[in-house]
CSV table of C-alpha atoms in Angstrom, one decimal:
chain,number,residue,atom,x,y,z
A,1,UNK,CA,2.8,-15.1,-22.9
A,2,UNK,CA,4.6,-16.1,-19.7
A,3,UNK,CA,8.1,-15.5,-19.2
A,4,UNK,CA,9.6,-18.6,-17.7
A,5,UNK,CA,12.7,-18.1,-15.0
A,6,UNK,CA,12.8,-21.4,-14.1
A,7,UNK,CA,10.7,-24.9,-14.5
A,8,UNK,CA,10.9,-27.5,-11.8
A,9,UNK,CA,9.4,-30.3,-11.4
A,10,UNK,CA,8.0,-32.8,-8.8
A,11,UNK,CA,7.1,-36.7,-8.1
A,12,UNK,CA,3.8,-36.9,-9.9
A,13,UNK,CA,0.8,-36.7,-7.3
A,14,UNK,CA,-1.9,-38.5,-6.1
A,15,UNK,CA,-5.7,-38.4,-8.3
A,16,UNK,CA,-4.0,-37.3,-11.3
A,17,UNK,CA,-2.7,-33.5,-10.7
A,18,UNK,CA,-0.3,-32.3,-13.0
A,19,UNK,CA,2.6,-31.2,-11.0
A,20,UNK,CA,5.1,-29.3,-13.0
A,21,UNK,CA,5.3,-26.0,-11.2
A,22,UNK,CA,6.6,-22.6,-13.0
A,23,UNK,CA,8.6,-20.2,-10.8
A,24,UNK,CA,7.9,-16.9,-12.2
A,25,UNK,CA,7.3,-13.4,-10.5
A,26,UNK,CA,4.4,-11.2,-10.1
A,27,UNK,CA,4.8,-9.3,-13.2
A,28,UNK,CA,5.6,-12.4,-15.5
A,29,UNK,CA,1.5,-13.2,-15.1
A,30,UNK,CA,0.0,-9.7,-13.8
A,31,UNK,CA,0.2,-5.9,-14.4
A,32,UNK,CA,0.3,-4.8,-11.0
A,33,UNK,CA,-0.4,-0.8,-10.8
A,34,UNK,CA,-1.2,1.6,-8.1
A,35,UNK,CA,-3.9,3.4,-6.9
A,36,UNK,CA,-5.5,7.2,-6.3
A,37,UNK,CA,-3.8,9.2,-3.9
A,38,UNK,CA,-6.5,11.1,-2.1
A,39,UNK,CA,-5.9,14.7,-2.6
A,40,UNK,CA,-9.3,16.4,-1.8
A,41,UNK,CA,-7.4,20.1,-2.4
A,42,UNK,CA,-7.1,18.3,-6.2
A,43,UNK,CA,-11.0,17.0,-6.6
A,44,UNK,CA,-13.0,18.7,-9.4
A,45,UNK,CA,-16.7,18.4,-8.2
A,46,UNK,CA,-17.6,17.8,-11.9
A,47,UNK,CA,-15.9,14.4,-11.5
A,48,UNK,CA,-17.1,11.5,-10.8
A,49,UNK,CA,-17.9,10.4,-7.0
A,50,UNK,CA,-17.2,6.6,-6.5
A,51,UNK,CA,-16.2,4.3,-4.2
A,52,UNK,CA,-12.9,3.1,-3.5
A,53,UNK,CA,-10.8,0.5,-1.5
A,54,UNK,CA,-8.4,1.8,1.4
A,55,UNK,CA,-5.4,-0.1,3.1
A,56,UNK,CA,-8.3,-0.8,5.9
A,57,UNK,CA,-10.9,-2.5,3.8
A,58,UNK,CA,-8.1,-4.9,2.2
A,59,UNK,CA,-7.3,-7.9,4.9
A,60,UNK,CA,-5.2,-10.7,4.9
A,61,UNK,CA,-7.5,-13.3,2.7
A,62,UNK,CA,-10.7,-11.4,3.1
A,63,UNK,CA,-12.0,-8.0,2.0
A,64,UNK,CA,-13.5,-5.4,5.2
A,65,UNK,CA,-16.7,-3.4,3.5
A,66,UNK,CA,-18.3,-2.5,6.5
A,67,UNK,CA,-17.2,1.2,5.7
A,68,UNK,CA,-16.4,2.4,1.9
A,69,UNK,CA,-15.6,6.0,1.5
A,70,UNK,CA,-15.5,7.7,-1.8
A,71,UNK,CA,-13.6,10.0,-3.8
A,72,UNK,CA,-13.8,11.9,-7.2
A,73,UNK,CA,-11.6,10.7,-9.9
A,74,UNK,CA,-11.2,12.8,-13.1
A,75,UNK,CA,-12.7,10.8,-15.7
A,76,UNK,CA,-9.2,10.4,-17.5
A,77,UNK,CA,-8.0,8.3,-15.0
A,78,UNK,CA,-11.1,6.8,-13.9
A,79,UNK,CA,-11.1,3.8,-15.9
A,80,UNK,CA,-8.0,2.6,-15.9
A,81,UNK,CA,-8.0,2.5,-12.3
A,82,UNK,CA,-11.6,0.7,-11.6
A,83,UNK,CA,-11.5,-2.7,-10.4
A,84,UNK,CA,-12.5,-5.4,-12.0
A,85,UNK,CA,-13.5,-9.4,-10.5
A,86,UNK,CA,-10.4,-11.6,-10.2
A,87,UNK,CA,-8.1,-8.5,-9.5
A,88,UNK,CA,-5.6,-9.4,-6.8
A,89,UNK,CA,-5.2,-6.6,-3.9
A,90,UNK,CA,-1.9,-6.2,-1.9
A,91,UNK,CA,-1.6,-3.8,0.5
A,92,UNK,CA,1.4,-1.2,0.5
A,93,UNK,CA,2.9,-2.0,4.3
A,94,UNK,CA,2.8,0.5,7.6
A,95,UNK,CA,2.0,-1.8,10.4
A,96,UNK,CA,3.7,-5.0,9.6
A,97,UNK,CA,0.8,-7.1,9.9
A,98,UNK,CA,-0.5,-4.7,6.7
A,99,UNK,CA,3.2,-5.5,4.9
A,100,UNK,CA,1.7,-7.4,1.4
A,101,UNK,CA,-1.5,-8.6,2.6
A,102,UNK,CA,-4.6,-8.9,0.4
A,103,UNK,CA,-7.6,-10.8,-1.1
A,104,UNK,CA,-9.4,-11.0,-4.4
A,105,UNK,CA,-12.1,-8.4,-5.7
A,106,UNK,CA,-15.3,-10.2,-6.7
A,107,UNK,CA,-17.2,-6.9,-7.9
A,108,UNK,CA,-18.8,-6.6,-4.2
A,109,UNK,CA,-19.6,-2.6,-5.6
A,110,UNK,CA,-19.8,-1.6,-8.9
A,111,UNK,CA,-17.5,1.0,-9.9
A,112,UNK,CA,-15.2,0.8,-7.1
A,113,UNK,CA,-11.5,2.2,-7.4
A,114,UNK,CA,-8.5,2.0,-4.7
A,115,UNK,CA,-6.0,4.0,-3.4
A,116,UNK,CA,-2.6,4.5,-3.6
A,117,UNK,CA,-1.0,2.8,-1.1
A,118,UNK,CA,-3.2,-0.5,-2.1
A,119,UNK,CA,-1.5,-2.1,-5.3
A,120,UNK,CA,-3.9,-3.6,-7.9
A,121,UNK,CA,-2.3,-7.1,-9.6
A,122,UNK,CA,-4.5,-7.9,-12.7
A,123,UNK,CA,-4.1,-11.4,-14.1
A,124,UNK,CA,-3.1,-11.6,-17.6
A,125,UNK,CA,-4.6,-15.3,-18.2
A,126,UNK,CA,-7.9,-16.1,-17.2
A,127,UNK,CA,-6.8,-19.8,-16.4
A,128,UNK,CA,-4.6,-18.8,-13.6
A,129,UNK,CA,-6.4,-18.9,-10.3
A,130,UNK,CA,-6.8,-15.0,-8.4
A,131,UNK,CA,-7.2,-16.9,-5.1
A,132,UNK,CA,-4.2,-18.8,-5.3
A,133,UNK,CA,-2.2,-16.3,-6.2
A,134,UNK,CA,-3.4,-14.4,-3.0
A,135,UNK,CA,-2.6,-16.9,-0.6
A,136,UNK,CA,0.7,-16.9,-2.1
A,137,UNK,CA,0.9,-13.9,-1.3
A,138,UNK,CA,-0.3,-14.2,2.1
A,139,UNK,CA,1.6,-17.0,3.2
A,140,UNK,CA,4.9,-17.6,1.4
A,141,UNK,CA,5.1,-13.9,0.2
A,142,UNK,CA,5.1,-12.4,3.3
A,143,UNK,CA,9.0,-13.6,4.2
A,144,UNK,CA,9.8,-12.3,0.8
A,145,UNK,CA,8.1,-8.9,1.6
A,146,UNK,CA,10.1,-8.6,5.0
A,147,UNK,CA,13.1,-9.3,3.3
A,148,UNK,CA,12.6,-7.0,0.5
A,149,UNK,CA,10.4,-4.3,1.8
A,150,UNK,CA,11.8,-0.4,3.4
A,151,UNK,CA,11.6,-1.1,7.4
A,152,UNK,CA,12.0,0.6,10.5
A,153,UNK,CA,10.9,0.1,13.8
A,154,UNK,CA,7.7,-1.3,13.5
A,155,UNK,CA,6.7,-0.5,10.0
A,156,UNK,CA,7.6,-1.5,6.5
A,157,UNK,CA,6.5,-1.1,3.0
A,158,UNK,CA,7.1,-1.9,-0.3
A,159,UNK,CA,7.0,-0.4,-3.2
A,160,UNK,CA,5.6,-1.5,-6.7
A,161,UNK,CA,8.9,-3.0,-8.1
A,162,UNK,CA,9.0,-4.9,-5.4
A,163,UNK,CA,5.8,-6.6,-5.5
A,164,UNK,CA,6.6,-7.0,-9.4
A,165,UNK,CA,9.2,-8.8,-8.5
A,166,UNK,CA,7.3,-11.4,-5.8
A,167,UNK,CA,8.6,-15.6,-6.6
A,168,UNK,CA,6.1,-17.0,-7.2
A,169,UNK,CA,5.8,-20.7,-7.8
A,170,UNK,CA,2.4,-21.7,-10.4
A,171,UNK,CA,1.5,-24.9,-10.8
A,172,UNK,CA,-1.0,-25.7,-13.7
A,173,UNK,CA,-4.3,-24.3,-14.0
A,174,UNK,CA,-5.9,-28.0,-12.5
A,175,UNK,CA,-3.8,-28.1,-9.6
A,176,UNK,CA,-4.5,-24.2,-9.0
A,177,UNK,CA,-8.0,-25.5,-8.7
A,178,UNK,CA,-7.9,-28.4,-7.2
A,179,UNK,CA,-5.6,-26.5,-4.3
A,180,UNK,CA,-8.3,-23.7,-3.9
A,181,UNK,CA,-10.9,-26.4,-3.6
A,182,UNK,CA,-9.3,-27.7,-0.6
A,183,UNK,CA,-8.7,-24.9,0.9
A,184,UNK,CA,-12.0,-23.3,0.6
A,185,UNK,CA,-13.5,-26.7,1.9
A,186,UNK,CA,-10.8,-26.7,4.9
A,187,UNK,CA,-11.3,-22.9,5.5
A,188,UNK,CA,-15.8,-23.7,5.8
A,189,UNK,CA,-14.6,-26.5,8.0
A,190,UNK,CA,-13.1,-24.2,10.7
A,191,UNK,CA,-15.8,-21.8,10.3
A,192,UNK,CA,-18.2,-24.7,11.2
A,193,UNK,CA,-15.8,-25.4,13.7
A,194,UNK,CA,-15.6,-21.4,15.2
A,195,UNK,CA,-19.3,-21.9,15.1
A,196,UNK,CA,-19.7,-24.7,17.1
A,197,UNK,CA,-17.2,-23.6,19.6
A,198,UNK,CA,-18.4,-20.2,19.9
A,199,UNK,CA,-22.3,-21.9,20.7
A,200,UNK,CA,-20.9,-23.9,23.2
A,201,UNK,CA,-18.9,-21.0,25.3
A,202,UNK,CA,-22.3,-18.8,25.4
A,203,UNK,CA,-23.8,-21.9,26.4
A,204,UNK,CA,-21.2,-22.6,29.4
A,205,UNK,CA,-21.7,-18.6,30.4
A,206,UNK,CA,-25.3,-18.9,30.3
A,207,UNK,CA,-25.2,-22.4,32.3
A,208,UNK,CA,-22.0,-21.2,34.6
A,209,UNK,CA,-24.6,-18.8,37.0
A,210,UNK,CA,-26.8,-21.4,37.4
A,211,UNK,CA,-24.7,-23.9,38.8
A,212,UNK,CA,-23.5,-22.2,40.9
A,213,UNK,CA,-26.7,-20.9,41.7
A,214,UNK,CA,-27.7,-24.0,42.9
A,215,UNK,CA,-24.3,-25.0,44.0
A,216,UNK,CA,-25.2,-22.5,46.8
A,217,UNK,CA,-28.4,-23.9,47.4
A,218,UNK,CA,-27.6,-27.1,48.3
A,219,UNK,CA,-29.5,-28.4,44.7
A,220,UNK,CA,-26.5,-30.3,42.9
A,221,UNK,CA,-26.5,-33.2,45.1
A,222,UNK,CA,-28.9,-35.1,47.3
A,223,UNK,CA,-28.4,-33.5,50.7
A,224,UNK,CA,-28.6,-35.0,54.0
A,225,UNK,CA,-31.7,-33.5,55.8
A,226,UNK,CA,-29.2,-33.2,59.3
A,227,UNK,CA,-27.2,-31.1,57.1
A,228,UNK,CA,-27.9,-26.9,58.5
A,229,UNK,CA,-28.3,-24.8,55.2
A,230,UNK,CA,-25.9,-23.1,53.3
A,231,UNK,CA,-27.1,-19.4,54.9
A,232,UNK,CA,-27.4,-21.2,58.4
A,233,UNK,CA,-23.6,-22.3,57.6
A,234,UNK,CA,-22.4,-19.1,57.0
A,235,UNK,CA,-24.2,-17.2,59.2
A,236,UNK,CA,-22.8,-19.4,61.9
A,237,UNK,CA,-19.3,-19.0,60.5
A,238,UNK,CA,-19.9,-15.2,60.8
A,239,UNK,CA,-21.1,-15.3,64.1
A,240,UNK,CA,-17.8,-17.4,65.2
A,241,UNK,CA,-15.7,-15.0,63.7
A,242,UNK,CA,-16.9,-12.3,65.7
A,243,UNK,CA,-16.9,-13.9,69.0
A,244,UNK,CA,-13.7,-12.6,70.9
C-alpha cells in the first residue's frame, strides 16, 4: 500500500497517458537497506564466497562489471542482502559526482551482494518501473541529495534516512512505461549517434596524413609544369637563408 503525501495533477496528455502524478518518497514505494561492510579480519572461511557490487561498479544510469571482487558473507545474512532484478542501486556519496548515483540490477551475476556504502532500494509493487525511478534519482534527485546530504570540501554523502526520504513524483504505471520507452529509444539514438561520430574522427585521422602527404607533393591540385617542386622550393629557401 502506498502512502500518499500529496496528489497533483496535470492537463491530460497527448496519445492517451494518464497523468495524475503521486508525490511520495523513497520509502513510501521501496525498502531501501544497506549493504556488507568489508571486514576481511571478520570473514569465516566456511562462508560463503560471492560476488558483490562496490561504489565503483555502480554508475550514474549504467552498471561498471569489468571488475567484481568478492567477499564471504555468513550465511545468516547472506540472503537478505542478495540482489535481486529490478533492485534500484544508489550510491552512498565521497566524490560528488558519486553523491546518489545508480542504475538498476538486471541479475548480470547470480548471487551477487553489495556493500555498504552502496544502498539497495527494492520496489514494493511490481508495476512501478525500476528504471524510472533511477533516473529520478539521477536527474531530479541529485539537487535533493546536495541539499540534504553531509558535505565538505569536495565530498558528500548521505545516509539511509536520507535516501528514504528522496520526493519523488510517480506517475502511473502507463506513463512510467511509456517515459522509459522514450528514453531508452532517445538514449540508442545517441549511441547511434556516438557511433557514427566516432567512425568519422578515425576516419579524418586516418585521411588527415595523407592529405597532407600529398599536399607536400604537389598532388591536390593540377600543378603548372613551370612550377620548381616542393623540395626544389625549399631547398632554395634554405639556401637564401644562408647566404650572408
Amino acid at each position: 500500500m502506498l502512502h500518499l503525501n500529496k496528489v497533483s495533477t496535470k492537463p491530460v496528455a497527448a496519445h492517451g497517458v494518464d497523468t495524475v502524478w503521486q508525490c511520495l518518497t523513497l520509502q513510501d514505494i521501496a525498502d531501501v537497506t544497506g549493504g556488507i561492510a568489508k571486514d576481511t579480519k571478520k570473514q569465516d572461511s566456511n562462508d560463503e564466497e560471492v560476488p558483490y557490487l562496490r561504489v565503483a561498479n555502480v554508475q550514474r544510469g549504467f552498471l561498471d562489471l569489468r571488475e567484481i571482487k568478492t567477499i564471504r558473507v555468513p550465511a545468516a545474512k547472506l540472503e537478505a542482502t542478495l540482489l535481486r532484478r529490478g533492485d534500484v542501486l544508489f550510491n552512498e556519496g565521497g566524490d560528488l559526482d558519486k553523491l546518489g548515483r545508480g542504475w538498476v540490477w538486471e541479475e548480470q551475476i547470480p548471487r551477487c551482494t553489495f556493500q555498504n556504502h552502496v544502498f539497495r532500494a527494492r520496489l514494493r509493487d511490481p508495476s512501478i518501473q525500476p528504471k524510472f525511478v533511477s533516473w529520478w534519482g539521477n536527474s531530479r534527485g541529485l539537487d535533493y541529495f546536495l541539499r540534504s546530504g553531509k558535505q565538505t570540501t569536495n565530498l558528500a554523502s548521505i545516509n539511509k534516512t536520507m535516501l528514504s526520504a528522496l520526493p519523488i513524483a510517480l506517475p502511473s504505471s502507463r506513463e512510467q512505461a511509456e517515459i522509459v520507452r522514450r528514453v531508452e529509444a532517445l538514449f540508442k539514438l545517441a549511441g547511434r549517434i556516438e557511433t557514427r561520430h566516432l567512425s568519422a574522427v578515425k576516419q579524418a585521422q586516418r585521411l588527415t596524413p595523407l592529405t597532407l602527404d600529398k599536399a607536400f607533393r604537389g598532388e591536390l591540385v593540377p600543378q603548372d609544369p613551370a612550377d620548381e617542386s616542393a623540395s626544389a622550393l625549399l631547398a632554395r629557401i634554405a639556401a637564401e637563408q644562408s647566404t650572408p
